[in-house]
Amino acid sequence: MTLSTLDRYRPGRIDRLGERAVVLGGSIAGLCAARVLADGFDEVVVVERDSLPDVPVAREGAPQTSHPHALLGAGQATLEDLFPGFGEDLAAEGGLIVDVTRQLVEYQKGGYLASGDERTPSYCASRPLFEHVVRERLRAREAVRIRDDCQFVGYRTDEAETAVTGVTVREDGAVDAIDADLVVDATGRASRTPEWLADHGFAAPPEDRVGIDLQYASLRIERPPGDRRMISVPADPPETRGAVLIPIEGGQWDVLLAEVHADDAPADREAVLAFADDLPVDLVGDLLRRQRWVSESVARYPFPASLRRRYEQLDRFPDGLVVTGDAVSSFNPAYGQGMSVAALDAVVLHHALAEGGLDGLPTRFFDRLAPVVDTAWRMATGVDYQYPQTEGEPSLGERLFNWYFDRLLRAANDDGVLAAAYGEVLDLERSPTSLLRPGILARVFLPVGGDATETDPPRAAGPSDESSLSDSESAAADAETAASGDGPDPSGVDSSPAADRESTVERERPQRPT
């Protein structure tokens, strides 16, 4: 299930459900869950173990927050539904709204993806800024209270231990009990709910685990004024190395270097440059050499396996408790699905509450969540299974689809329609089966090219085609350029305008009507 098939968030659909709900975890998953719960509870308490200052900084207890994160189209549209004006708020805080139709430079199968005809805005920022903007919107809601520096200790239950009735927390050295009509576990991959279930007479959820031994390193470099390119060189099996550069606030690029089935990640400048030189194009290495490094060191993070907990397969589950976000499924982070799936999870919770209230909620929610997770899971593991080192075999159908998908990507180097169709699937807006539509099939199998090897990026590092941006986006771009100074770009990057400066029509995202 994707953005095009999931019913959208509908304000006012939920009646009053209870006095208090508690959300464990202040990540995007927890914050989005808190937003939908605020429609039905008098009070929503978000319990977060880390300190949350009033400025966007990485959370100490979640080291991955300092690494680059992408917000896919499905997540972007969902956050706009949950928090109207989210994009404007993000831009006001320094985030970027990038037209990926023109400013995405993605290398696939020996060439760069072709540009499309329709403008596709994409929100780009650091993960701390994404979380900060959502958190501030929540703090403005009277019903929501965020308790940071507050440690979750355990669940409270009724006498029969068949229902969760609240949580116990530790704050400032004191233990406090919080009663709740509903508790949402959004504590991430390290969730203790499976162990708690096993210790209290329930079965722990079955787990699917796909070992990938991903090692990734990240750093930030200066981004020339007006250069808002998003650069992607994904690993292409059997090649194990890939890279992405995401334009973020402060005139910087967030740089991610990732390798699957690796022993370690590059730890210093010399190793980073050697890694970049091993990529199939020179663009990443050239920028790493040319641009000033903002980071004083290289941050590294290991990700041993994608993990999915199948709560939908359990016969029994305590009332008053649901699990969401990475606590249900955590994917290979190289595909950038985490925040967007977390936002979609919240919409599923919204509809599950609207259609049945608290009665039977866990089973209803998990059953409806499974199809959302299925799509992202199959997309991520479908690529990972192409590596011989990955345990597990793709089915015959998956192998056939991978062959077709490979052919589609090669054709998309010369065909903007195919590149746009691929982008909608990557953005979790449409199902991969949408690539089997007759019009797409015809373009894939017609001799439109796509086999030539192209190693020079097709898009100039221009001032972002600012004529095609909205007023708020243009203002943000102008402010960024002004803050960086005028005159010739000392970096040596070509800052000439792109050849085509005609405004493009904005693409309508395939959302279901409210």
Short mmCIF file of C-alpha atoms in Angstrom, two decimals:
data_model
loop_
_atom_site.label_atom_id
_atom_site.label_comp_id
_atom_site.label_asym_id
_atom_site.label_seq_id
_atom_site.Cartn_x
_atom_site.Cartn_y
_atom_site.Cartn_z
CA MET A 1 0.00 0.00 0.00
CA THR A 2 1.29 3.44 -0.97
CA LEU A 3 0.24 7.08 -0.96
CA SER A 4 -2.06 6.51 -3.94
CA THR A 5 -4.04 3.72 -2.24
CA LEU A 6 -4.01 4.75 1.44
CA ASP A 7 -6.91 6.92 2.57
CA ARG A 8 -5.62 10.36 3.52
CA TYR A 9 -5.78 11.90 6.97
CA ARG A 10 -9.19 13.49 7.54
CA PRO A 11 -9.39 16.17 10.24
CA GLY A 12 -12.43 15.87 12.45
CA ARG A 13 -13.02 12.20 11.73
CA ILE A 14 -12.15 11.01 15.26
CA ASP A 15 -14.53 11.58 18.16
CA ARG A 16 -13.34 11.82 21.75
CA LEU A 17 -11.71 8.52 22.71
CA GLY A 18 -10.37 9.08 26.20
CA GLU A 19 -8.63 11.23 28.73
CA ARG A 20 -4.96 10.54 27.98
CA ALA A 21 -2.70 8.82 25.45
CA VAL A 22 1.04 8.31 25.94
CA VAL A 23 3.57 8.11 23.10
CA LEU A 24 6.98 6.61 23.85
CA GLY A 25 9.63 8.21 21.66
CA GLY A 26 10.05 11.67 20.15
CA SER A 27 11.16 10.68 16.66
CA ILE A 28 9.12 11.38 13.53
CA ALA A 29 7.13 8.19 14.21
CA GLY A 30 6.25 9.28 17.74
CA LEU A 31 5.55 12.89 16.79
CA CYS A 32 3.21 11.93 13.93
CA ALA A 33 1.41 9.44 16.17
CA ALA A 34 0.98 12.17 18.79
CA ARG A 35 -0.55 14.45 16.16
CA VAL A 36 -3.32 12.02 15.21
CA LEU A 37 -3.95 11.10 18.86
CA ALA A 38 -4.47 14.78 19.70
CA ASP A 39 -7.71 14.58 17.71
CA GLY A 40 -9.25 12.09 20.13
CA PHE A 41 -7.71 12.50 23.58
CA ASP A 42 -7.87 15.31 26.09
CA GLU A 43 -4.12 15.01 26.65
CA VAL A 44 -1.27 13.42 24.72
CA VAL A 45 2.03 12.95 26.56
CA VAL A 46 5.18 12.30 24.52
CA VAL A 47 7.91 10.64 26.59
CA GLU A 48 11.41 11.20 25.19
CA ARG A 49 14.59 10.09 26.94
CA ASP A 50 16.80 12.71 25.28
CA SER A 51 16.95 16.41 26.01
CA LEU A 52 15.07 18.40 23.36
CA PRO A 53 16.30 21.98 23.13
CA ASP A 54 14.41 24.66 21.23
CA VAL A 55 16.87 24.49 18.34
CA PRO A 56 17.42 21.67 15.81
CA VAL A 57 20.20 19.43 17.12
CA ALA A 58 20.83 15.70 16.83
CA ARG A 59 19.47 13.64 19.72
CA GLU A 60 22.25 12.07 21.77
CA GLY A 61 20.36 8.81 22.30
CA ALA A 62 19.80 8.34 18.56
CA PRO A 63 23.20 8.64 16.86
CA GLN A 64 21.68 7.98 13.43
CA THR A 65 19.91 11.35 13.60
CA SER A 66 23.19 13.07 12.72
CA HIS A 67 23.37 11.21 9.39
CA PRO A 68 21.61 12.31 6.18
CA HIS A 69 17.90 11.51 5.92
CA ALA A 70 15.53 11.81 2.99
CA LEU A 71 11.86 12.68 3.13
CA LEU A 72 10.17 10.83 0.27
CA GLY A 73 7.15 12.14 -1.59
CA ALA A 74 4.71 10.06 0.43
CA GLY A 75 6.14 11.38 3.68
CA GLN A 76 6.14 14.94 2.42
CA ALA A 77 2.48 14.81 1.37
CA THR A 78 1.48 13.15 4.64
CA LEU A 79 3.28 15.70 6.80
CA GLU A 80 1.52 18.45 4.86
CA ASP A 81 -1.81 16.79 5.66
CA LEU A 82 -0.97 16.38 9.34
CA PHE A 83 0.67 19.80 9.68
CA PRO A 84 -0.70 22.19 7.02
CA GLY A 85 2.00 24.64 5.97
CA PHE A 86 4.78 22.24 6.99
CA GLY A 87 6.82 23.07 3.87
CA GLU A 88 6.63 26.81 4.52
CA ASP A 89 7.69 26.27 8.12
CA LEU A 90 10.62 24.15 7.00
CA ALA A 91 11.73 26.77 4.47
CA ALA A 92 11.41 29.52 7.10
CA GLU A 93 13.82 27.55 9.31
CA GLY A 94 16.34 27.23 6.49
CA GLY A 95 15.23 24.01 4.81
CA LEU A 96 15.11 23.77 1.02
CA ILE A 97 12.33 22.98 -1.43
CA VAL A 98 14.10 21.41 -4.39
CA ASP A 99 12.60 20.61 -7.78
CA VAL A 100 13.84 17.04 -8.22
CA THR A 101 12.65 17.02 -11.85
CA ARG A 102 15.52 19.35 -12.65
CA GLN A 103 17.81 19.22 -9.67
CA LEU A 104 18.08 15.49 -8.98
CA VAL A 105 21.24 14.06 -10.49
CA GLU A 106 20.93 10.27 -10.22
CA TYR A 107 23.28 7.81 -11.83
CA GLN A 108 21.68 4.50 -12.77
CA LYS A 109 22.82 1.63 -14.98
CA GLY A 110 25.54 3.47 -16.86
CA GLY A 111 23.87 6.84 -17.25
CA TYR A 112 21.97 9.67 -15.58
CA LEU A 113 18.19 9.62 -15.33
CA ALA A 114 16.44 11.88 -17.81
CA SER A 115 14.57 14.99 -16.67
CA GLY A 116 10.78 15.13 -16.77
CA ASP A 117 8.39 17.89 -17.80
CA GLU A 118 6.52 18.38 -14.53
CA ARG A 119 7.95 20.16 -11.52
CA THR A 120 8.26 17.91 -8.45
CA PRO A 121 9.04 19.81 -5.20
CA SER A 122 10.96 17.88 -2.59
CA TYR A 123 11.74 18.99 0.97
CA CYS A 124 15.41 18.78 1.91
CA ALA A 125 16.86 19.39 5.37
CA SER A 126 18.81 17.67 8.10
CA ARG A 127 16.86 15.19 10.19
CA PRO A 128 17.24 17.38 13.31
CA LEU A 129 15.54 20.22 11.40
CA PHE A 130 12.72 17.96 10.19
CA GLU A 131 12.10 16.80 13.76
CA HIS A 132 12.39 20.34 15.13
CA VAL A 133 9.72 21.73 12.79
CA VAL A 134 7.29 18.89 13.57
CA ARG A 135 8.01 19.14 17.29
CA GLU A 136 7.35 22.88 17.37
CA ARG A 137 4.05 22.38 15.59
CA LEU A 138 3.09 19.81 18.23
CA ARG A 139 4.17 22.01 21.10
CA ALA A 140 1.77 24.65 19.81
CA ARG A 141 -1.14 22.27 20.35
CA GLU A 142 -2.75 22.68 23.76
CA ALA A 143 -3.48 18.97 24.15
CA VAL A 144 0.13 17.82 23.60
CA ARG A 145 2.80 17.78 26.29
CA ILE A 146 6.36 16.70 25.53
CA ARG A 147 8.35 15.38 28.48
CA ASP A 148 12.00 15.21 27.49
CA ASP A 149 14.84 13.90 29.65
CA CYS A 150 12.24 11.35 30.70
CA GLN A 151 13.10 7.64 30.68
CA PHE A 152 10.52 4.95 29.99
CA VAL A 153 10.74 2.27 32.70
CA GLY A 154 7.91 -0.12 31.93
CA TYR A 155 4.26 -0.72 31.12
CA ARG A 156 1.52 -0.71 33.72
CA THR A 157 -1.31 -3.24 33.35
CA ASP A 158 -4.63 -4.25 34.80
CA GLU A 159 -4.75 -7.04 37.38
CA ALA A 160 -5.25 -9.72 34.75
CA GLU A 161 -2.30 -8.39 32.73
CA THR A 162 -4.41 -8.43 29.56
CA ALA A 163 -4.40 -4.67 28.99
CA VAL A 164 -1.83 -1.89 29.25
CA THR A 165 -3.16 0.93 31.41
CA GLY A 166 -0.21 3.31 31.42
CA VAL A 167 3.54 3.56 31.83
CA THR A 168 6.13 4.13 34.51
CA VAL A 169 8.82 6.73 33.80
CA ARG A 170 11.88 8.13 35.53
CA GLU A 171 12.46 11.88 35.43
CA ASP A 172 14.95 13.88 37.50
CA GLY A 173 15.69 10.75 39.52
CA ALA A 174 12.06 10.24 40.54
CA VAL A 175 9.77 7.47 39.32
CA ASP A 176 6.34 8.54 38.10
CA ALA A 177 3.29 6.58 36.97
CA ILE A 178 1.25 7.91 34.05
CA ASP A 179 -2.22 6.46 33.49
CA ALA A 180 -3.27 6.18 29.86
CA ASP A 181 -6.16 4.90 27.78
CA LEU A 182 -3.68 4.13 25.00
CA VAL A 183 0.11 3.74 24.83
CA VAL A 184 2.01 3.93 21.53
CA ASP A 185 5.48 2.40 21.41
CA ALA A 186 7.58 4.47 19.00
CA THR A 187 10.90 3.73 20.68
CA GLY A 188 12.52 2.45 17.51
CA ARG A 189 14.46 -0.65 16.62
CA ALA A 190 15.50 -1.20 20.24
CA SER A 191 11.87 -1.49 21.37
CA ARG A 192 11.45 -3.61 24.50
CA THR A 193 7.86 -4.59 23.69
CA PRO A 194 8.72 -8.02 22.21
CA GLU A 195 10.54 -9.04 25.40
CA TRP A 196 7.79 -7.59 27.58
CA LEU A 197 5.17 -9.59 25.71
CA ALA A 198 7.10 -12.81 26.20
CA ASP A 199 7.49 -12.09 29.92
CA HIS A 200 3.76 -11.44 30.43
CA GLY A 201 2.11 -14.45 28.88
CA PHE A 202 1.98 -13.27 25.27
CA ALA A 203 3.98 -14.42 22.28
CA ALA A 204 6.71 -12.17 20.90
CA PRO A 205 6.12 -11.22 17.26
CA PRO A 206 7.83 -13.33 14.58
CA GLU A 207 10.73 -11.49 13.00
CA ASP A 208 12.01 -11.24 9.44
CA ARG A 209 15.67 -10.29 9.30
CA VAL A 210 17.72 -9.62 6.17
CA GLY A 211 21.41 -9.31 6.98
CA ILE A 212 23.17 -6.67 4.88
CA ASP A 213 26.10 -5.58 7.09
CA LEU A 214 25.71 -1.99 5.93
CA GLN A 215 28.43 0.42 6.99
CA TYR A 216 27.95 4.08 6.30
CA ALA A 217 29.83 7.28 6.89
CA SER A 218 28.61 10.85 6.67
CA LEU A 219 29.96 14.37 6.74
CA ARG A 220 28.96 17.85 5.64
CA ILE A 221 30.58 20.04 3.05
CA GLU A 222 29.91 23.57 1.84
CA ARG A 223 27.45 23.94 -1.01
CA PRO A 224 28.01 26.77 -3.52
CA PRO A 225 25.41 29.55 -3.53
CA GLY A 226 22.49 28.59 -5.74
CA ASP A 227 23.62 24.99 -6.24
CA ARG A 228 20.71 22.93 -4.91
CA ARG A 229 21.41 19.65 -6.66
CA MET A 230 20.51 16.39 -4.97
CA ILE A 231 23.09 13.86 -6.12
CA SER A 232 22.54 10.12 -5.95
CA VAL A 233 24.86 7.30 -6.99
CA PRO A 234 23.16 4.22 -5.50
CA ALA A 235 24.96 0.92 -5.16
CA ASP A 236 24.15 -1.27 -8.15
CA PRO A 237 24.48 -5.00 -7.45
CA PRO A 238 26.93 -6.63 -7.53
CA GLU A 239 28.70 -3.32 -6.78
CA THR A 240 28.38 -2.63 -3.07
CA ARG A 241 29.23 1.06 -2.75
CA GLY A 242 27.02 4.10 -3.18
CA ALA A 243 26.75 7.75 -2.23
CA VAL A 244 24.22 10.54 -1.91
CA LEU A 245 24.53 14.31 -1.39
CA ILE A 246 21.44 16.07 -0.03
CA PRO A 247 21.28 19.88 0.00
CA ILE A 248 20.37 21.09 3.49
CA GLU A 249 20.13 24.26 5.51
CA GLY A 250 23.13 26.50 6.09
CA GLY A 251 24.49 26.27 2.55
CA GLN A 252 25.68 22.70 3.05
CA TRP A 253 25.46 19.24 1.54
CA ASP A 254 24.84 16.24 3.75
CA VAL A 255 27.09 13.53 2.30
CA LEU A 256 26.45 9.83 2.84
CA LEU A 257 28.81 7.06 1.75
CA ALA A 258 27.35 3.57 2.20
CA GLU A 259 28.58 0.04 1.53
CA VAL A 260 26.68 -3.20 2.00
CA HIS A 261 28.36 -6.39 3.22
CA ALA A 262 31.29 -4.34 4.48
CA ASP A 263 33.56 -4.64 7.49
CA ASP A 264 33.96 -0.93 8.16
CA ALA A 265 33.23 2.56 6.85
CA PRO A 266 35.78 5.22 5.86
CA ALA A 267 36.95 7.09 8.94
CA ASP A 268 39.07 9.99 7.65
CA ARG A 269 39.54 12.27 4.67
CA GLU A 270 41.94 9.97 2.87
CA ALA A 271 39.64 6.98 3.22
CA VAL A 272 36.58 9.02 2.21
CA LEU A 273 38.25 10.22 -0.98
CA ALA A 274 39.43 6.71 -1.79
CA PHE A 275 35.87 5.47 -1.33
CA ALA A 276 34.51 8.21 -3.63
CA ASP A 277 37.13 7.38 -6.26
CA ASP A 278 35.77 3.83 -6.34
CA LEU A 279 32.32 5.03 -7.44
CA PRO A 280 31.42 4.77 -11.16
CA VAL A 281 31.37 8.57 -11.61
CA ASP A 282 33.78 11.33 -10.64
CA LEU A 283 31.16 13.84 -9.48
CA VAL A 284 31.11 12.87 -5.80
CA GLY A 285 34.89 12.74 -5.47
CA ASP A 286 35.28 16.05 -7.30
CA LEU A 287 32.90 17.81 -4.92
CA LEU A 288 34.53 16.27 -1.85
CA ARG A 289 37.89 17.58 -3.01
CA ARG A 290 36.65 20.99 -4.17
CA GLN A 291 34.31 22.04 -1.39
CA ARG A 292 35.37 22.97 2.13
CA TRP A 293 34.56 20.33 4.72
CA VAL A 294 32.27 21.63 7.45
CA SER A 295 32.50 18.48 9.56
CA GLU A 296 35.56 18.14 11.76
CA SER A 297 35.32 14.35 11.66
CA VAL A 298 33.56 11.58 9.77
CA ALA A 299 30.53 10.11 11.54
CA ARG A 300 30.06 6.36 11.11
CA TYR A 301 27.18 4.04 11.82
CA PRO A 302 26.70 0.28 11.31
CA PHE A 303 23.40 -1.27 10.26
CA PRO A 304 23.64 -5.05 10.41
CA ALA A 305 20.21 -6.05 9.12
CA SER A 306 16.79 -4.89 8.02
CA LEU A 307 14.27 -6.02 10.63
CA ARG A 308 10.52 -6.52 10.49
CA ARG A 309 8.41 -7.55 13.47
CA ARG A 310 5.18 -9.16 12.29
CA TYR A 311 2.74 -8.08 14.96
CA GLU A 312 -0.10 -8.79 12.53
CA GLN A 313 0.58 -12.53 12.91
CA LEU A 314 -0.05 -12.61 16.66
CA ASP A 315 -3.25 -14.25 17.92
CA ARG A 316 -3.26 -12.30 21.20
CA PHE A 317 -2.11 -8.80 22.05
CA PRO A 318 -2.81 -6.60 25.08
CA ASP A 319 -5.45 -3.92 24.77
CA GLY A 320 -4.32 -0.33 25.20
CA LEU A 321 -1.02 -0.73 23.33
CA VAL A 322 0.16 -0.40 19.72
CA VAL A 323 3.63 -0.29 18.16
CA THR A 324 4.72 1.93 15.26
CA GLY A 325 7.69 3.18 13.24
CA ASP A 326 11.07 1.47 13.43
CA ALA A 327 9.78 -0.54 16.38
CA VAL A 328 7.77 -2.48 13.76
CA SER A 329 10.08 -2.29 10.76
CA SER A 330 13.48 -0.76 10.14
CA PHE A 331 14.78 -0.79 6.58
CA ASN A 332 18.16 -0.46 4.92
CA PRO A 333 18.67 3.29 5.49
CA ALA A 334 20.30 3.70 2.07
CA TYR A 335 16.79 3.79 0.58
CA GLY A 336 15.58 6.66 2.78
CA GLN A 337 12.21 5.10 3.64
CA GLY A 338 12.14 5.40 7.44
CA MET A 339 10.61 8.85 8.06
CA SER A 340 8.06 8.47 5.27
CA VAL A 341 6.86 5.05 6.39
CA ALA A 342 6.60 6.41 9.95
CA ALA A 343 4.31 9.20 8.71
CA LEU A 344 2.15 6.71 6.80
CA ASP A 345 1.96 4.57 9.96
CA ALA A 346 0.35 7.51 11.74
CA VAL A 347 -2.31 7.81 9.05
CA VAL A 348 -3.09 4.10 9.44
CA LEU A 349 -3.48 4.68 13.20
CA HIS A 350 -5.79 7.61 12.49
CA HIS A 351 -8.14 5.48 10.40
CA ALA A 352 -7.97 2.51 12.76
CA LEU A 353 -9.07 4.76 15.62
CA ALA A 354 -11.77 6.45 13.54
CA GLU A 355 -13.33 3.18 12.43
CA GLY A 356 -13.48 1.35 15.75
CA GLY A 357 -12.14 3.45 18.59
CA LEU A 358 -10.10 1.65 21.24
CA ASP A 359 -12.08 -1.58 21.10
CA GLY A 360 -9.94 -4.17 19.31
CA LEU A 361 -7.54 -1.47 18.17
CA PRO A 362 -4.23 -3.43 18.22
CA THR A 363 -5.42 -6.17 15.86
CA ARG A 364 -7.15 -3.71 13.56
CA PHE A 365 -4.14 -1.41 13.44
CA PHE A 366 -1.53 -4.12 12.84
CA ASP A 367 -3.64 -5.75 10.12
CA ARG A 368 -3.94 -2.43 8.30
CA LEU A 369 -0.31 -1.51 8.84
CA ALA A 370 1.06 -4.68 7.24
CA PRO A 371 0.30 -3.68 3.61
CA VAL A 372 2.03 -0.31 4.11
CA VAL A 373 5.14 -2.02 5.45
CA ASP A 374 4.97 -4.70 2.75
CA THR A 375 5.63 -2.27 -0.09
CA ALA A 376 8.65 -0.59 1.47
CA TRP A 377 10.01 -3.90 2.76
CA ARG A 378 9.83 -5.63 -0.61
CA MET A 379 11.43 -2.69 -2.38
CA ALA A 380 14.36 -2.58 0.03
CA THR A 381 14.96 -6.30 0.39
CA GLY A 382 14.39 -6.89 -3.33
CA VAL A 383 17.58 -4.97 -4.05
CA ASP A 384 19.49 -6.43 -1.11
CA TYR A 385 18.69 -10.00 -2.17
CA GLN A 386 20.54 -9.36 -5.44
CA TYR A 387 23.81 -9.56 -3.54
CA PRO A 388 25.15 -13.11 -3.29
CA GLN A 389 26.30 -12.40 0.27
CA THR A 390 22.71 -11.76 1.41
CA GLU A 391 21.11 -14.82 2.94
CA GLY A 392 17.84 -15.80 1.32
CA GLU A 393 16.70 -16.28 -2.25
CA PRO A 394 14.31 -14.06 -4.20
CA SER A 395 11.37 -15.85 -5.77
CA LEU A 396 11.11 -16.43 -9.51
CA GLY A 397 8.63 -13.57 -9.73
CA GLU A 398 11.02 -11.25 -7.89
CA ARG A 399 13.89 -12.24 -10.19
CA LEU A 400 11.77 -11.54 -13.27
CA PHE A 401 10.69 -8.17 -11.89
CA ASN A 402 14.32 -7.28 -11.07
CA TRP A 403 15.27 -8.06 -14.68
CA TYR A 404 12.46 -5.84 -15.93
CA PHE A 405 13.31 -3.09 -13.45
CA ASP A 406 16.92 -3.12 -14.62
CA ARG A 407 15.77 -2.65 -18.20
CA LEU A 408 13.40 0.16 -17.16
CA LEU A 409 16.19 2.07 -15.43
CA ARG A 410 18.44 1.82 -18.48
CA ALA A 411 15.64 3.17 -20.65
CA ALA A 412 14.92 5.92 -18.09
CA ASN A 413 18.31 7.44 -18.85
CA ASP A 414 16.77 8.69 -22.11
CA ASP A 415 13.07 8.81 -21.22
CA GLY A 416 11.74 11.36 -18.73
CA VAL A 417 8.37 9.60 -18.51
CA LEU A 418 10.03 6.40 -17.29
CA ALA A 419 12.25 8.37 -14.92
CA ALA A 420 9.15 10.03 -13.44
CA ALA A 421 7.35 6.67 -13.09
CA TYR A 422 10.39 5.24 -11.31
CA GLY A 423 10.48 8.30 -9.03
CA GLU A 424 6.85 7.82 -7.99
CA VAL A 425 7.61 4.25 -6.93
CA LEU A 426 10.79 5.23 -5.13
CA ASP A 427 8.84 7.95 -3.31
CA LEU A 428 6.27 5.39 -2.08
CA GLU A 429 3.59 7.24 -4.03
CA ARG A 430 2.73 4.29 -6.26
CA SER A 431 3.21 0.53 -6.04
CA PRO A 432 6.00 -1.13 -8.04
CA THR A 433 3.21 -2.87 -9.99
CA SER A 434 2.39 0.55 -11.50
CA LEU A 435 5.52 0.09 -13.59
CA LEU A 436 3.72 -2.71 -15.42
CA ARG A 437 1.10 -0.40 -16.92
CA PRO A 438 0.80 -0.82 -20.71
CA GLY A 439 2.14 2.65 -21.44
CA ILE A 440 5.21 2.04 -19.28
CA LEU A 441 5.77 -1.47 -20.66
CA ALA A 442 5.75 -0.11 -24.20
CA ARG A 443 8.39 2.51 -23.37
CA VAL A 444 10.59 -0.07 -21.63
CA PHE A 445 10.60 -2.48 -24.55
CA LEU A 446 10.70 0.02 -27.40
CA PRO A 447 14.25 0.77 -28.64
CA VAL A 448 14.58 4.15 -26.94
CA GLY A 449 18.21 3.68 -25.92
CA GLY A 450 19.60 3.80 -22.41
CA ASP A 451 22.56 1.47 -22.98
CA ALA A 452 25.23 4.12 -23.46
CA THR A 453 27.63 4.81 -20.63
CA GLU A 454 27.49 8.42 -19.43
CA THR A 455 29.66 9.58 -16.58
CA ASP A 456 29.24 13.36 -16.78
CA PRO A 457 26.16 14.76 -15.01
CA PRO A 458 23.54 16.21 -17.36
CA ARG A 459 22.52 19.14 -15.18
CA ALA A 460 24.64 22.21 -14.64
CA ALA A 461 25.13 23.44 -11.10
CA GLY A 462 22.99 26.49 -11.74
CA PRO A 463 20.97 28.79 -9.53
CA SER A 464 18.21 26.23 -9.21
CA ASP A 465 15.95 27.30 -12.04
CA GLU A 466 14.53 29.73 -9.54
CA SER A 467 12.05 31.05 -12.08
CA SER A 468 10.15 27.77 -11.66
CA LEU A 469 9.90 28.03 -7.88
CA SER A 470 7.02 29.37 -5.83
CA ASP A 471 7.38 32.78 -4.17
CA SER A 472 8.31 31.24 -0.81
CA GLU A 473 10.85 28.92 -2.44
CA SER A 474 12.36 31.74 -4.49
CA ALA A 475 12.64 33.87 -1.37
CA ALA A 476 14.45 31.07 0.40
CA ALA A 477 16.80 30.66 -2.54
CA ASP A 478 17.42 34.42 -2.74
CA ALA A 479 18.11 34.57 0.99
CA GLU A 480 20.57 31.71 0.70
CA THR A 481 22.41 33.37 -2.17
CA ALA A 482 22.46 36.75 -0.41
CA ALA A 483 23.79 35.22 2.77
CA SER A 484 26.60 33.60 0.85
CA GLY A 485 27.73 36.73 -1.00
CA ASP A 486 27.79 37.76 -4.66
CA GLY A 487 30.41 37.49 -7.34
CA PRO A 488 32.00 34.54 -9.12
CA ASP A 489 31.83 31.19 -7.41
CA PRO A 490 35.30 30.41 -6.05
CA SER A 491 34.58 26.68 -5.93
CA GLY A 492 34.94 26.25 -9.67
CA VAL A 493 31.51 24.67 -9.98
CA ASP A 494 29.67 25.81 -13.11
CA SER A 495 27.01 28.23 -11.84
CA SER A 496 25.53 29.13 -15.22
CA PRO A 497 21.75 28.90 -15.56
CA ALA A 498 20.26 25.71 -16.93
CA ALA A 499 19.43 26.00 -20.63
CA ASP A 500 15.67 25.63 -20.14
CA ARG A 501 14.33 28.20 -17.73
CA GLU A 502 10.66 27.87 -18.66
CA SER A 503 8.42 27.24 -15.68
CA THR A 504 7.20 23.66 -15.52
CA VAL A 505 3.80 22.42 -14.44
CA GLU A 506 3.83 21.01 -10.93
CA ARG A 507 3.16 17.29 -10.83
CA GLU A 508 0.08 16.26 -8.87
CA ARG A 509 0.92 13.60 -6.33
CA PRO A 510 -1.26 10.47 -6.63
CA GLN A 511 -3.11 10.88 -3.33
CA ARG A 512 -6.55 9.53 -2.66
CA PRO A 513 -9.14 12.24 -1.97
CA THR A 514 -10.10 12.97 1.63
#
